[in-house]
């Protein structure tokens, strides 16, 4: 039973990682590209790390906590680096598919 | 069962690394390349953890943790350089 759950988690993690990088390669401007990997990749790596924690807990007969450390660190740092990247892109005024904040042509209401 | 899942996951994450490399080499602007490097280290963590499960070895988590730490520092330093033109002011 646990084996099926682990296999499912591993495949789900692989699929999420793949979709995140596919978004990075395929989407059309930087701001949409930022959306793909920062969400899907952390979710994918989260699934794989949970599977790994469960696998080694079963293998050793005691809870394995290394993975929780990696997961925690990734979940804390991913939003920070995404925020910094968005700030850098706005600073460099990269082209965007939609108008960026503060450069709308039509006045709002 | 887990072996088959591991092969599938290795293939998918390997393809993900290939897409990331494509964006790293192609990326029209500097933030695109930084984002590609950021995604690349996260994908590498996934590959290392999968390798750890495959070999049944516990050693690879320390490497994964180190990559996570250094990758984050690198991303922050590169973004800081783009924002301010300097890393340590």
PDB file of N, CA, C and O in Angstrom, chain A residues 3-4 6-7 10-11 14-15 17-18 21-22 24-25 30 33-34 37 41 45 48-49 52 55-56 60 66-67 69-70 73 77 80-81 84-85 87-88 91-92 94, chain B residues 1-2 5 9 12-13 15-16 19-20 22-23 28-29 31-32 34-36 38-39 42-43 46 49-50 52-53 56-58 61-62 65 68-69 72 75-76 79 82-83:
ATOM      1  N   UNK A   3       3.848   1.373  -0.825  1.00  0.00           N
ATOM      2  CA  UNK A   3       4.645   1.374  -2.054  1.00  0.00           C
ATOM      3  C   UNK A   3       3.912   2.082  -3.189  1.00  0.00           C
ATOM      4  O   UNK A   3       4.511   2.889  -3.915  1.00  0.00           O
ATOM      5  N   UNK A   4       2.581   1.829  -3.318  1.00  0.00           N
ATOM      6  CA  UNK A   4       1.799   2.502  -4.357  1.00  0.00           C
ATOM      7  C   UNK A   4       1.759   4.002  -4.115  1.00  0.00           C
ATOM      8  O   UNK A   4       1.894   4.793  -5.046  1.00  0.00           O
ATOM      9  N   UNK A   6       4.003   5.788  -2.552  1.00  0.00           N
ATOM     10  CA  UNK A   6       5.327   6.352  -2.864  1.00  0.00           C
ATOM     11  C   UNK A   6       5.516   6.481  -4.362  1.00  0.00           C
ATOM     12  O   UNK A   6       5.993   7.517  -4.839  1.00  0.00           O
ATOM     13  N   UNK A   7       5.118   5.441  -5.103  1.00  0.00           N
ATOM     14  CA  UNK A   7       5.262   5.502  -6.562  1.00  0.00           C
ATOM     15  C   UNK A   7       4.448   6.643  -7.129  1.00  0.00           C
ATOM     16  O   UNK A   7       4.918   7.409  -7.987  1.00  0.00           O
ATOM     17  N   UNK A  10       6.200   9.954  -6.368  1.00  0.00           N
ATOM     18  CA  UNK A  10       7.395  10.162  -7.195  1.00  0.00           C
ATOM     19  C   UNK A  10       7.002  10.581  -8.599  1.00  0.00           C
ATOM     20  O   UNK A  10       7.535  11.551  -9.159  1.00  0.00           O
ATOM     21  N   UNK A  11       6.006   9.872  -9.182  1.00  0.00           N
ATOM     22  CA  UNK A  11       5.591  10.227 -10.549  1.00  0.00           C
ATOM     23  C   UNK A  11       4.963  11.615 -10.565  1.00  0.00           C
ATOM     24  O   UNK A  11       5.225  12.430 -11.462  1.00  0.00           O
ATOM     25  N   UNK A  14       7.657  14.182 -10.487  1.00  0.00           N
ATOM     26  CA  UNK A  14       8.305  14.286 -11.796  1.00  0.00           C
ATOM     27  C   UNK A  14       7.452  15.057 -12.784  1.00  0.00           C
ATOM     28  O   UNK A  14       7.951  15.926 -13.508  1.00  0.00           O
ATOM     29  N   UNK A  15       6.125  14.776 -12.781  1.00  0.00           N
ATOM     30  CA  UNK A  15       5.229  15.458 -13.722  1.00  0.00           C
ATOM     31  C   UNK A  15       5.186  16.950 -13.425  1.00  0.00           C
ATOM     32  O   UNK A  15       5.266  17.791 -14.331  1.00  0.00           O
ATOM     33  N   UNK A  17       7.466  18.815 -11.911  1.00  0.00           N
ATOM     34  CA  UNK A  17       8.738  19.429 -12.290  1.00  0.00           C
ATOM     35  C   UNK A  17       8.809  19.643 -13.789  1.00  0.00           C
ATOM     36  O   UNK A  17       9.225  20.704 -14.271  1.00  0.00           O
ATOM     37  N   UNK A  18       8.360  18.625 -14.542  1.00  0.00           N
ATOM     38  CA  UNK A  18       8.368  18.709 -16.005  1.00  0.00           C
ATOM     39  C   UNK A  18       7.488  19.851 -16.487  1.00  0.00           C
ATOM     40  O   UNK A  18       7.902  20.661 -17.340  1.00  0.00           O
ATOM     41  N   UNK A  21       9.088  23.313 -15.887  1.00  0.00           N
ATOM     42  CA  UNK A  21      10.147  23.680 -16.825  1.00  0.00           C
ATOM     43  C   UNK A  21       9.592  23.861 -18.236  1.00  0.00           C
ATOM     44  O   UNK A  21      10.103  24.686 -18.997  1.00  0.00           O
ATOM     45  N   UNK A  22       8.537  23.114 -18.570  1.00  0.00           N
ATOM     46  CA  UNK A  22       7.885  23.313 -19.872  1.00  0.00           C
ATOM     47  C   UNK A  22       7.330  24.724 -19.962  1.00  0.00           C
ATOM     48  O   UNK A  22       7.491  25.409 -20.989  1.00  0.00           O
ATOM     49  N   UNK A  24       8.469  27.282 -18.350  1.00  0.00           N
ATOM     50  CA  UNK A  24       9.632  28.173 -18.473  1.00  0.00           C
ATOM     51  C   UNK A  24      10.101  28.259 -19.918  1.00  0.00           C
ATOM     52  O   UNK A  24      10.481  29.325 -20.400  1.00  0.00           O
ATOM     53  N   UNK A  25      10.055  27.136 -20.641  1.00  0.00           N
ATOM     54  CA  UNK A  25      10.565  27.144 -22.014  1.00  0.00           C
ATOM     55  C   UNK A  25       9.547  27.695 -22.993  1.00  0.00           C
ATOM     56  O   UNK A  25       9.925  28.295 -23.995  1.00  0.00           O
ATOM     57  N   UNK A  30       8.486  37.407 -19.865  1.00  0.00           N
ATOM     58  CA  UNK A  30       9.173  37.026 -18.632  1.00  0.00           C
ATOM     59  C   UNK A  30       8.225  36.844 -17.466  1.00  0.00           C
ATOM     60  O   UNK A  30       8.402  35.941 -16.653  1.00  0.00           O
ATOM     61  N   UNK A  33       6.566  33.627 -17.623  1.00  0.00           N
ATOM     62  CA  UNK A  33       7.567  32.574 -17.420  1.00  0.00           C
ATOM     63  C   UNK A  33       7.914  32.414 -15.951  1.00  0.00           C
ATOM     64  O   UNK A  33       8.210  31.328 -15.482  1.00  0.00           O
ATOM     65  N   UNK A  34       7.872  33.547 -15.227  1.00  0.00           N
ATOM     66  CA  UNK A  34       8.155  33.500 -13.792  1.00  0.00           C
ATOM     67  C   UNK A  34       7.132  32.648 -13.058  1.00  0.00           C
ATOM     68  O   UNK A  34       7.451  31.999 -12.064  1.00  0.00           O
ATOM     69  N   UNK A  37       7.815  27.955 -13.203  1.00  0.00           N
ATOM     70  CA  UNK A  37       8.723  27.212 -12.323  1.00  0.00           C
ATOM     71  C   UNK A  37       8.569  27.515 -10.842  1.00  0.00           C
ATOM     72  O   UNK A  37       8.677  26.607 -10.029  1.00  0.00           O
ATOM     73  N   UNK A  41       7.593  23.902  -9.756  1.00  0.00           N
ATOM     74  CA  UNK A  41       8.810  23.192  -9.394  1.00  0.00           C
ATOM     75  C   UNK A  41       8.886  22.953  -7.896  1.00  0.00           C
ATOM     76  O   UNK A  41       9.285  21.872  -7.464  1.00  0.00           O
ATOM     77  N   UNK A  45       9.175  19.296  -6.405  1.00  0.00           N
ATOM     78  CA  UNK A  45      10.243  18.882  -5.503  1.00  0.00           C
ATOM     79  C   UNK A  45       9.673  18.533  -4.137  1.00  0.00           C
ATOM     80  O   UNK A  45      10.145  17.600  -3.471  1.00  0.00           O
ATOM     81  N   UNK A  48       8.456  14.962  -4.333  1.00  0.00           N
ATOM     82  CA  UNK A  48       9.570  14.009  -4.363  1.00  0.00           C
ATOM     83  C   UNK A  48      10.224  13.917  -2.980  1.00  0.00           C
ATOM     84  O   UNK A  48      10.572  12.822  -2.510  1.00  0.00           O
ATOM     85  N   UNK A  49      10.349  15.057  -2.286  1.00  0.00           N
ATOM     86  CA  UNK A  49      10.984  15.041  -0.958  1.00  0.00           C
ATOM     87  C   UNK A  49      10.113  14.315   0.058  1.00  0.00           C
ATOM     88  O   UNK A  49      10.637  13.584   0.918  1.00  0.00           O
ATOM     89  N   UNK A  52      10.597  10.728  -0.570  1.00  0.00           N
ATOM     90  CA  UNK A  52      11.904  10.293  -0.067  1.00  0.00           C
ATOM     91  C   UNK A  52      11.894  10.150   1.445  1.00  0.00           C
ATOM     92  O   UNK A  52      12.434   9.179   2.003  1.00  0.00           O
ATOM     93  N   UNK A  55      10.071   6.998   2.276  1.00  0.00           N
ATOM     94  CA  UNK A  55      10.857   5.820   1.879  1.00  0.00           C
ATOM     95  C   UNK A  55      11.949   5.521   2.889  1.00  0.00           C
ATOM     96  O   UNK A  55      12.117   4.386   3.346  1.00  0.00           O
ATOM     97  N   UNK A  56      12.713   6.554   3.278  1.00  0.00           N
ATOM     98  CA  UNK A  56      13.818   6.311   4.207  1.00  0.00           C
ATOM     99  C   UNK A  56      13.330   6.075   5.623  1.00  0.00           C
ATOM    100  O   UNK A  56      13.990   5.371   6.388  1.00  0.00           O
ATOM    101  N   UNK A  60      14.678   2.694   7.378  1.00  0.00           N
ATOM    102  CA  UNK A  60      15.495   2.714   8.590  1.00  0.00           C
ATOM    103  C   UNK A  60      14.703   2.409   9.846  1.00  0.00           C
ATOM    104  O   UNK A  60      15.288   2.209  10.918  1.00  0.00           O
ATOM    105  N   UNK A  66      15.950  14.735   7.319  1.00  0.00           N
ATOM    106  CA  UNK A  66      16.770  15.571   6.436  1.00  0.00           C
ATOM    107  C   UNK A  66      15.915  16.268   5.389  1.00  0.00           C
ATOM    108  O   UNK A  66      16.101  17.444   5.101  1.00  0.00           O
ATOM    109  N   UNK A  67      14.959  15.501   4.815  1.00  0.00           N
ATOM    110  CA  UNK A  67      14.182  16.018   3.699  1.00  0.00           C
ATOM    111  C   UNK A  67      13.317  17.178   4.130  1.00  0.00           C
ATOM    112  O   UNK A  67      13.103  18.117   3.365  1.00  0.00           O
ATOM    113  N   UNK A  69      14.032  19.383   6.220  1.00  0.00           N
ATOM    114  CA  UNK A  69      14.899  20.560   6.227  1.00  0.00           C
ATOM    115  C   UNK A  69      14.987  21.171   4.830  1.00  0.00           C
ATOM    116  O   UNK A  69      14.817  22.385   4.652  1.00  0.00           O
ATOM    117  N   UNK A  70      15.246  20.318   3.817  1.00  0.00           N
ATOM    118  CA  UNK A  70      15.355  20.811   2.441  1.00  0.00           C
ATOM    119  C   UNK A  70      14.023  21.424   2.002  1.00  0.00           C
ATOM    120  O   UNK A  70      13.975  22.512   1.411  1.00  0.00           O
ATOM    121  N   UNK A  73      13.422  24.774   3.652  1.00  0.00           N
ATOM    122  CA  UNK A  73      14.293  25.803   3.089  1.00  0.00           C
ATOM    123  C   UNK A  73      13.804  26.235   1.709  1.00  0.00           C
ATOM    124  O   UNK A  73      13.730  27.433   1.422  1.00  0.00           O
ATOM    125  N   UNK A  77      12.573  29.995   0.587  1.00  0.00           N
ATOM    126  CA  UNK A  77      13.374  30.810  -0.319  1.00  0.00           C
ATOM    127  C   UNK A  77      12.713  31.028  -1.675  1.00  0.00           C
ATOM    128  O   UNK A  77      13.006  32.020  -2.324  1.00  0.00           O
ATOM    129  N   UNK A  80      10.923  34.383  -2.036  1.00  0.00           N
ATOM    130  CA  UNK A  80      11.864  35.490  -1.935  1.00  0.00           C
ATOM    131  C   UNK A  80      12.593  35.698  -3.262  1.00  0.00           C
ATOM    132  O   UNK A  80      12.673  36.818  -3.786  1.00  0.00           O
ATOM    133  N   UNK A  81      13.083  34.592  -3.856  1.00  0.00           N
ATOM    134  CA  UNK A  81      13.809  34.764  -5.120  1.00  0.00           C
ATOM    135  C   UNK A  81      12.859  35.164  -6.238  1.00  0.00           C
ATOM    136  O   UNK A  81      13.232  35.961  -7.112  1.00  0.00           O
ATOM    137  N   UNK A  84      12.357  38.892  -5.890  1.00  0.00           N
ATOM    138  CA  UNK A  84      13.541  39.647  -6.336  1.00  0.00           C
ATOM    139  C   UNK A  84      13.646  39.643  -7.853  1.00  0.00           C
ATOM    140  O   UNK A  84      13.983  40.663  -8.464  1.00  0.00           O
ATOM    141  N   UNK A  85      13.340  38.496  -8.481  1.00  0.00           N
ATOM    142  CA  UNK A  85      13.395  38.424  -9.944  1.00  0.00           C
ATOM    143  C   UNK A  85      12.363  39.347 -10.575  1.00  0.00           C
ATOM    144  O   UNK A  85      12.663  40.049 -11.552  1.00  0.00           O
ATOM    145  N   UNK A  87      11.154  42.050  -9.244  1.00  0.00           N
ATOM    146  CA  UNK A  87      11.622  43.418  -9.017  1.00  0.00           C
ATOM    147  C   UNK A  87      12.698  43.790 -10.034  1.00  0.00           C
ATOM    148  O   UNK A  87      12.680  44.887 -10.605  1.00  0.00           O
ATOM    149  N   UNK A  88      13.634  42.861 -10.288  1.00  0.00           N
ATOM    150  CA  UNK A  88      14.700  43.133 -11.255  1.00  0.00           C
ATOM    151  C   UNK A  88      14.117  43.327 -12.649  1.00  0.00           C
ATOM    152  O   UNK A  88      14.524  44.234 -13.388  1.00  0.00           O
ATOM    153  N   UNK A  91      12.490  46.653 -12.875  1.00  0.00           N
ATOM    154  CA  UNK A  91      13.525  47.686 -12.888  1.00  0.00           C
ATOM    155  C   UNK A  91      14.124  47.828 -14.281  1.00  0.00           C
ATOM    156  O   UNK A  91      14.380  48.938 -14.749  1.00  0.00           O
ATOM    157  N   UNK A  92      14.334  46.681 -14.962  1.00  0.00           N
ATOM    158  CA  UNK A  92      14.897  46.725 -16.318  1.00  0.00           C
ATOM    159  C   UNK A  92      13.844  47.032 -17.375  1.00  0.00           C
ATOM    160  O   UNK A  92      14.177  47.151 -18.548  1.00  0.00           O
ATOM    161  N   UNK A  94      11.359  45.151 -18.698  1.00  0.00           N
ATOM    162  CA  UNK A  94      11.236  44.125 -19.735  1.00  0.00           C
ATOM    163  C   UNK A  94       9.873  44.228 -20.407  1.00  0.00           C
ATOM    164  O   UNK A  94       8.908  44.634 -19.776  1.00  0.00           O
TER     165      UNK A  94
ATOM    166  N   UNK B   1       7.688  -1.726  -8.365  1.00  0.00           N
ATOM    167  CA  UNK B   1       6.743  -0.616  -8.500  1.00  0.00           C
ATOM    168  C   UNK B   1       7.471   0.718  -8.386  1.00  0.00           C
ATOM    169  O   UNK B   1       7.365   1.594  -9.237  1.00  0.00           O
ATOM    170  N   UNK B   2       8.239   0.880  -7.300  1.00  0.00           N
ATOM    171  CA  UNK B   2       8.990   2.128  -7.107  1.00  0.00           C
ATOM    172  C   UNK B   2      10.047   2.276  -8.200  1.00  0.00           C
ATOM    173  O   UNK B   2      10.311   3.384  -8.669  1.00  0.00           O
ATOM    174  N   UNK B   5       8.431   3.731 -11.237  1.00  0.00           N
ATOM    175  CA  UNK B   5       8.121   5.141 -10.974  1.00  0.00           C
ATOM    176  C   UNK B   5       9.391   5.978 -11.042  1.00  0.00           C
ATOM    177  O   UNK B   5       9.386   7.094 -11.566  1.00  0.00           O
ATOM    178  N   UNK B   9      10.138   9.137 -13.399  1.00  0.00           N
ATOM    179  CA  UNK B   9      10.460  10.445 -12.825  1.00  0.00           C
ATOM    180  C   UNK B   9      11.822  10.941 -13.315  1.00  0.00           C
ATOM    181  O   UNK B   9      11.984  12.127 -13.612  1.00  0.00           O
ATOM    182  N   UNK B  12      11.315  12.368 -16.744  1.00  0.00           N
ATOM    183  CA  UNK B  12      10.617  13.650 -16.751  1.00  0.00           C
ATOM    184  C   UNK B  12      11.523  14.766 -16.252  1.00  0.00           C
ATOM    185  O   UNK B  12      11.580  15.854 -16.841  1.00  0.00           O
ATOM    186  N   UNK B  13      12.254  14.511 -15.157  1.00  0.00           N
ATOM    187  CA  UNK B  13      13.106  15.568 -14.609  1.00  0.00           C
ATOM    188  C   UNK B  13      14.271  15.848 -15.558  1.00  0.00           C
ATOM    189  O   UNK B  13      14.689  16.996 -15.714  1.00  0.00           O
ATOM    190  N   UNK B  15      14.090  15.678 -18.845  1.00  0.00           N
ATOM    191  CA  UNK B  15      13.518  16.550 -19.878  1.00  0.00           C
ATOM    192  C   UNK B  15      13.365  17.971 -19.341  1.00  0.00           C
ATOM    193  O   UNK B  15      13.607  18.956 -20.069  1.00  0.00           O
ATOM    194  N   UNK B  16      12.968  18.074 -18.062  1.00  0.00           N
ATOM    195  CA  UNK B  16      12.808  19.400 -17.463  1.00  0.00           C
ATOM    196  C   UNK B  16      14.144  20.147 -17.461  1.00  0.00           C
ATOM    197  O   UNK B  16      14.205  21.337 -17.779  1.00  0.00           O
ATOM    198  N   UNK B  19      14.767  21.481 -20.939  1.00  0.00           N
ATOM    199  CA  UNK B  19      14.007  22.708 -21.210  1.00  0.00           C
ATOM    200  C   UNK B  19      14.646  23.909 -20.521  1.00  0.00           C
ATOM    201  O   UNK B  19      14.743  24.995 -21.090  1.00  0.00           O
ATOM    202  N   UNK B  20      15.085  23.694 -19.270  1.00  0.00           N
ATOM    203  CA  UNK B  20      15.698  24.790 -18.525  1.00  0.00           C
ATOM    204  C   UNK B  20      16.979  25.255 -19.201  1.00  0.00           C
ATOM    205  O   UNK B  20      17.235  26.453 -19.301  1.00  0.00           O
ATOM    206  N   UNK B  22      17.626  25.025 -22.355  1.00  0.00           N
ATOM    207  CA  UNK B  22      17.219  25.763 -23.555  1.00  0.00           C
ATOM    208  C   UNK B  22      16.938  27.217 -23.218  1.00  0.00           C
ATOM    209  O   UNK B  22      17.415  28.134 -23.890  1.00  0.00           O
ATOM    210  N   UNK B  23      16.196  27.443 -22.118  1.00  0.00           N
ATOM    211  CA  UNK B  23      15.872  28.817 -21.737  1.00  0.00           C
ATOM    212  C   UNK B  23      17.125  29.554 -21.271  1.00  0.00           C
ATOM    213  O   UNK B  23      17.288  30.751 -21.526  1.00  0.00           O
ATOM    214  N   UNK B  28      16.070  35.784 -23.781  1.00  0.00           N
ATOM    215  CA  UNK B  28      16.419  37.080 -24.372  1.00  0.00           C
ATOM    216  C   UNK B  28      17.001  38.072 -23.375  1.00  0.00           C
ATOM    217  O   UNK B  28      17.761  38.930 -23.787  1.00  0.00           O
ATOM    218  N   UNK B  29      16.647  37.984 -22.102  1.00  0.00           N
ATOM    219  CA  UNK B  29      17.115  39.003 -21.163  1.00  0.00           C
ATOM    220  C   UNK B  29      17.827  38.343 -19.988  1.00  0.00           C
ATOM    221  O   UNK B  29      17.775  37.136 -19.791  1.00  0.00           O
ATOM    222  N   UNK B  31      17.216  38.630 -16.593  1.00  0.00           N
ATOM    223  CA  UNK B  31      16.353  37.935 -15.615  1.00  0.00           C
ATOM    224  C   UNK B  31      15.874  36.569 -16.093  1.00  0.00           C
ATOM    225  O   UNK B  31      15.715  35.655 -15.274  1.00  0.00           O
ATOM    226  N   UNK B  32      15.673  36.407 -17.422  1.00  0.00           N
ATOM    227  CA  UNK B  32      15.301  35.084 -17.935  1.00  0.00           C
ATOM    228  C   UNK B  32      16.369  34.050 -17.619  1.00  0.00           C
ATOM    229  O   UNK B  32      16.069  32.937 -17.176  1.00  0.00           O
ATOM    230  N   UNK B  34      18.629  34.243 -15.223  1.00  0.00           N
ATOM    231  CA  UNK B  34      18.698  34.005 -13.775  1.00  0.00           C
ATOM    232  C   UNK B  34      17.578  33.053 -13.354  1.00  0.00           C
ATOM    233  O   UNK B  34      17.791  32.139 -12.561  1.00  0.00           O
ATOM    234  N   UNK B  35      16.374  33.278 -13.910  1.00  0.00           N
ATOM    235  CA  UNK B  35      15.250  32.388 -13.597  1.00  0.00           C
ATOM    236  C   UNK B  35      15.557  30.959 -14.044  1.00  0.00           C
ATOM    237  O   UNK B  35      15.255  29.996 -13.337  1.00  0.00           O
ATOM    238  N   UNK B  36      16.205  30.830 -15.208  1.00  0.00           N
ATOM    239  CA  UNK B  36      16.555  29.493 -15.694  1.00  0.00           C
ATOM    240  C   UNK B  36      17.567  28.831 -14.756  1.00  0.00           C
ATOM    241  O   UNK B  36      17.443  27.646 -14.441  1.00  0.00           O
ATOM    242  N   UNK B  38      17.903  29.439 -11.558  1.00  0.00           N
ATOM    243  CA  UNK B  38      17.152  29.134 -10.339  1.00  0.00           C
ATOM    244  C   UNK B  38      16.400  27.816 -10.500  1.00  0.00           C
ATOM    245  O   UNK B  38      16.464  26.930  -9.648  1.00  0.00           O
ATOM    246  N   UNK B  39      15.684  27.690 -11.645  1.00  0.00           N
ATOM    247  CA  UNK B  39      14.938  26.453 -11.909  1.00  0.00           C
ATOM    248  C   UNK B  39      15.884  25.273 -12.057  1.00  0.00           C
ATOM    249  O   UNK B  39      15.569  24.161 -11.639  1.00  0.00           O
ATOM    250  N   UNK B  42      16.844  23.889  -8.683  1.00  0.00           N
ATOM    251  CA  UNK B  42      15.741  23.159  -8.051  1.00  0.00           C
ATOM    252  C   UNK B  42      15.566  21.790  -8.710  1.00  0.00           C
ATOM    253  O   UNK B  42      15.372  20.774  -8.032  1.00  0.00           O
ATOM    254  N   UNK B  43      15.705  21.757 -10.068  1.00  0.00           N
ATOM    255  CA  UNK B  43      15.613  20.474 -10.763  1.00  0.00           C
ATOM    256  C   UNK B  43      16.744  19.542 -10.349  1.00  0.00           C
ATOM    257  O   UNK B  43      16.550  18.331 -10.234  1.00  0.00           O
ATOM    258  N   UNK B  46      15.873  17.834  -7.203  1.00  0.00           N
ATOM    259  CA  UNK B  46      14.956  16.719  -7.467  1.00  0.00           C
ATOM    260  C   UNK B  46      15.725  15.503  -7.981  1.00  0.00           C
ATOM    261  O   UNK B  46      15.504  14.373  -7.522  1.00  0.00           O
ATOM    262  N   UNK B  49      17.716  13.853  -5.105  1.00  0.00           N
ATOM    263  CA  UNK B  49      16.875  13.111  -4.164  1.00  0.00           C
ATOM    264  C   UNK B  49      16.411  11.803  -4.805  1.00  0.00           C
ATOM    265  O   UNK B  49      16.397  10.741  -4.155  1.00  0.00           O
ATOM    266  N   UNK B  50      16.055  11.858  -6.109  1.00  0.00           N
ATOM    267  CA  UNK B  50      15.655  10.635  -6.814  1.00  0.00           C
ATOM    268  C   UNK B  50      16.806   9.633  -6.842  1.00  0.00           C
ATOM    269  O   UNK B  50      16.606   8.429  -6.642  1.00  0.00           O
ATOM    270  N   UNK B  52      19.164   9.429  -4.655  1.00  0.00           N
ATOM    271  CA  UNK B  52      19.281   8.899  -3.298  1.00  0.00           C
ATOM    272  C   UNK B  52      18.300   7.758  -3.058  1.00  0.00           C
ATOM    273  O   UNK B  52      18.647   6.742  -2.461  1.00  0.00           O
ATOM    274  N   UNK B  53      17.041   7.917  -3.536  1.00  0.00           N
ATOM    275  CA  UNK B  53      16.055   6.840  -3.374  1.00  0.00           C
ATOM    276  C   UNK B  53      16.499   5.616  -4.176  1.00  0.00           C
ATOM    277  O   UNK B  53      16.433   4.481  -3.701  1.00  0.00           O
ATOM    278  N   UNK B  56      19.329   3.964  -2.500  1.00  0.00           N
ATOM    279  CA  UNK B  56      19.078   3.647  -1.102  1.00  0.00           C
ATOM    280  C   UNK B  56      20.104   4.250  -0.169  1.00  0.00           C
ATOM    281  O   UNK B  56      20.394   3.694   0.891  1.00  0.00           O
ATOM    282  N   UNK B  57      20.648   5.417  -0.556  1.00  0.00           N
ATOM    283  CA  UNK B  57      21.704   6.016   0.250  1.00  0.00           C
ATOM    284  C   UNK B  57      21.254   7.345   0.822  1.00  0.00           C
ATOM    285  O   UNK B  57      20.517   8.096   0.183  1.00  0.00           O
ATOM    286  N   UNK B  58      21.708   7.642   2.026  1.00  0.00           N
ATOM    287  CA  UNK B  58      21.271   8.827   2.744  1.00  0.00           C
ATOM    288  C   UNK B  58      22.167  10.033   2.502  1.00  0.00           C
ATOM    289  O   UNK B  58      21.852  11.134   2.933  1.00  0.00           O
ATOM    290  N   UNK B  61      21.315  13.835   0.661  1.00  0.00           N
ATOM    291  CA  UNK B  61      20.527  14.967   1.165  1.00  0.00           C
ATOM    292  C   UNK B  61      21.403  16.124   1.575  1.00  0.00           C
ATOM    293  O   UNK B  61      21.024  17.275   1.428  1.00  0.00           O
ATOM    294  N   UNK B  62      22.583  15.816   2.098  1.00  0.00           N
ATOM    295  CA  UNK B  62      23.501  16.902   2.460  1.00  0.00           C
ATOM    296  C   UNK B  62      23.877  17.691   1.217  1.00  0.00           C
ATOM    297  O   UNK B  62      23.886  18.920   1.230  1.00  0.00           O
ATOM    298  N   UNK B  65      20.925  19.798   0.229  1.00  0.00           N
ATOM    299  CA  UNK B  65      20.780  20.965   1.111  1.00  0.00           C
ATOM    300  C   UNK B  65      21.799  22.036   0.746  1.00  0.00           C
ATOM    301  O   UNK B  65      21.472  23.231   0.685  1.00  0.00           O
ATOM    302  N   UNK B  68      20.739  23.781  -2.364  1.00  0.00           N
ATOM    303  CA  UNK B  68      19.635  24.702  -2.090  1.00  0.00           C
ATOM    304  C   UNK B  68      20.167  26.006  -1.498  1.00  0.00           C
ATOM    305  O   UNK B  68      19.792  27.102  -1.926  1.00  0.00           O
ATOM    306  N   UNK B  69      21.076  25.883  -0.519  1.00  0.00           N
ATOM    307  CA  UNK B  69      21.627  27.086   0.130  1.00  0.00           C
ATOM    308  C   UNK B  69      22.374  27.950  -0.866  1.00  0.00           C
ATOM    309  O   UNK B  69      22.109  29.146  -1.018  1.00  0.00           O
ATOM    310  N   UNK B  72      20.240  29.590  -3.676  1.00  0.00           N
ATOM    311  CA  UNK B  72      19.476  30.760  -3.231  1.00  0.00           C
ATOM    312  C   UNK B  72      20.389  31.983  -3.117  1.00  0.00           C
ATOM    313  O   UNK B  72      20.039  33.075  -3.580  1.00  0.00           O
ATOM    314  N   UNK B  75      21.127  33.285  -6.612  1.00  0.00           N
ATOM    315  CA  UNK B  75      20.011  34.014  -7.220  1.00  0.00           C
ATOM    316  C   UNK B  75      19.873  35.406  -6.624  1.00  0.00           C
ATOM    317  O   UNK B  75      19.703  36.398  -7.340  1.00  0.00           O
ATOM    318  N   UNK B  76      19.957  35.484  -5.288  1.00  0.00           N
ATOM    319  CA  UNK B  76      19.802  36.785  -4.634  1.00  0.00           C
ATOM    320  C   UNK B  76      20.916  37.730  -5.056  1.00  0.00           C
ATOM    321  O   UNK B  76      20.674  38.911  -5.347  1.00  0.00           O
ATOM    322  N   UNK B  79      20.262  38.951  -8.681  1.00  0.00           N
ATOM    323  CA  UNK B  79      19.160  39.915  -8.733  1.00  0.00           C
ATOM    324  C   UNK B  79      19.586  41.241  -8.147  1.00  0.00           C
ATOM    325  O   UNK B  79      19.267  42.306  -8.681  1.00  0.00           O
ATOM    326  N   UNK B  82      21.549  43.133 -10.641  1.00  0.00           N
ATOM    327  CA  UNK B  82      20.722  43.781 -11.671  1.00  0.00           C
ATOM    328  C   UNK B  82      20.006  44.998 -11.119  1.00  0.00           C
ATOM    329  O   UNK B  82      19.831  46.009 -11.804  1.00  0.00           O
ATOM    330  N   UNK B  83      19.576  44.914  -9.840  1.00  0.00           N
ATOM    331  CA  UNK B  83      18.786  46.005  -9.269  1.00  0.00           C
ATOM    332  C   UNK B  83      19.640  47.210  -8.935  1.00  0.00           C
ATOM    333  O   UNK B  83      19.247  48.340  -9.185  1.00  0.00           O
TER     334      UNK B  83
END
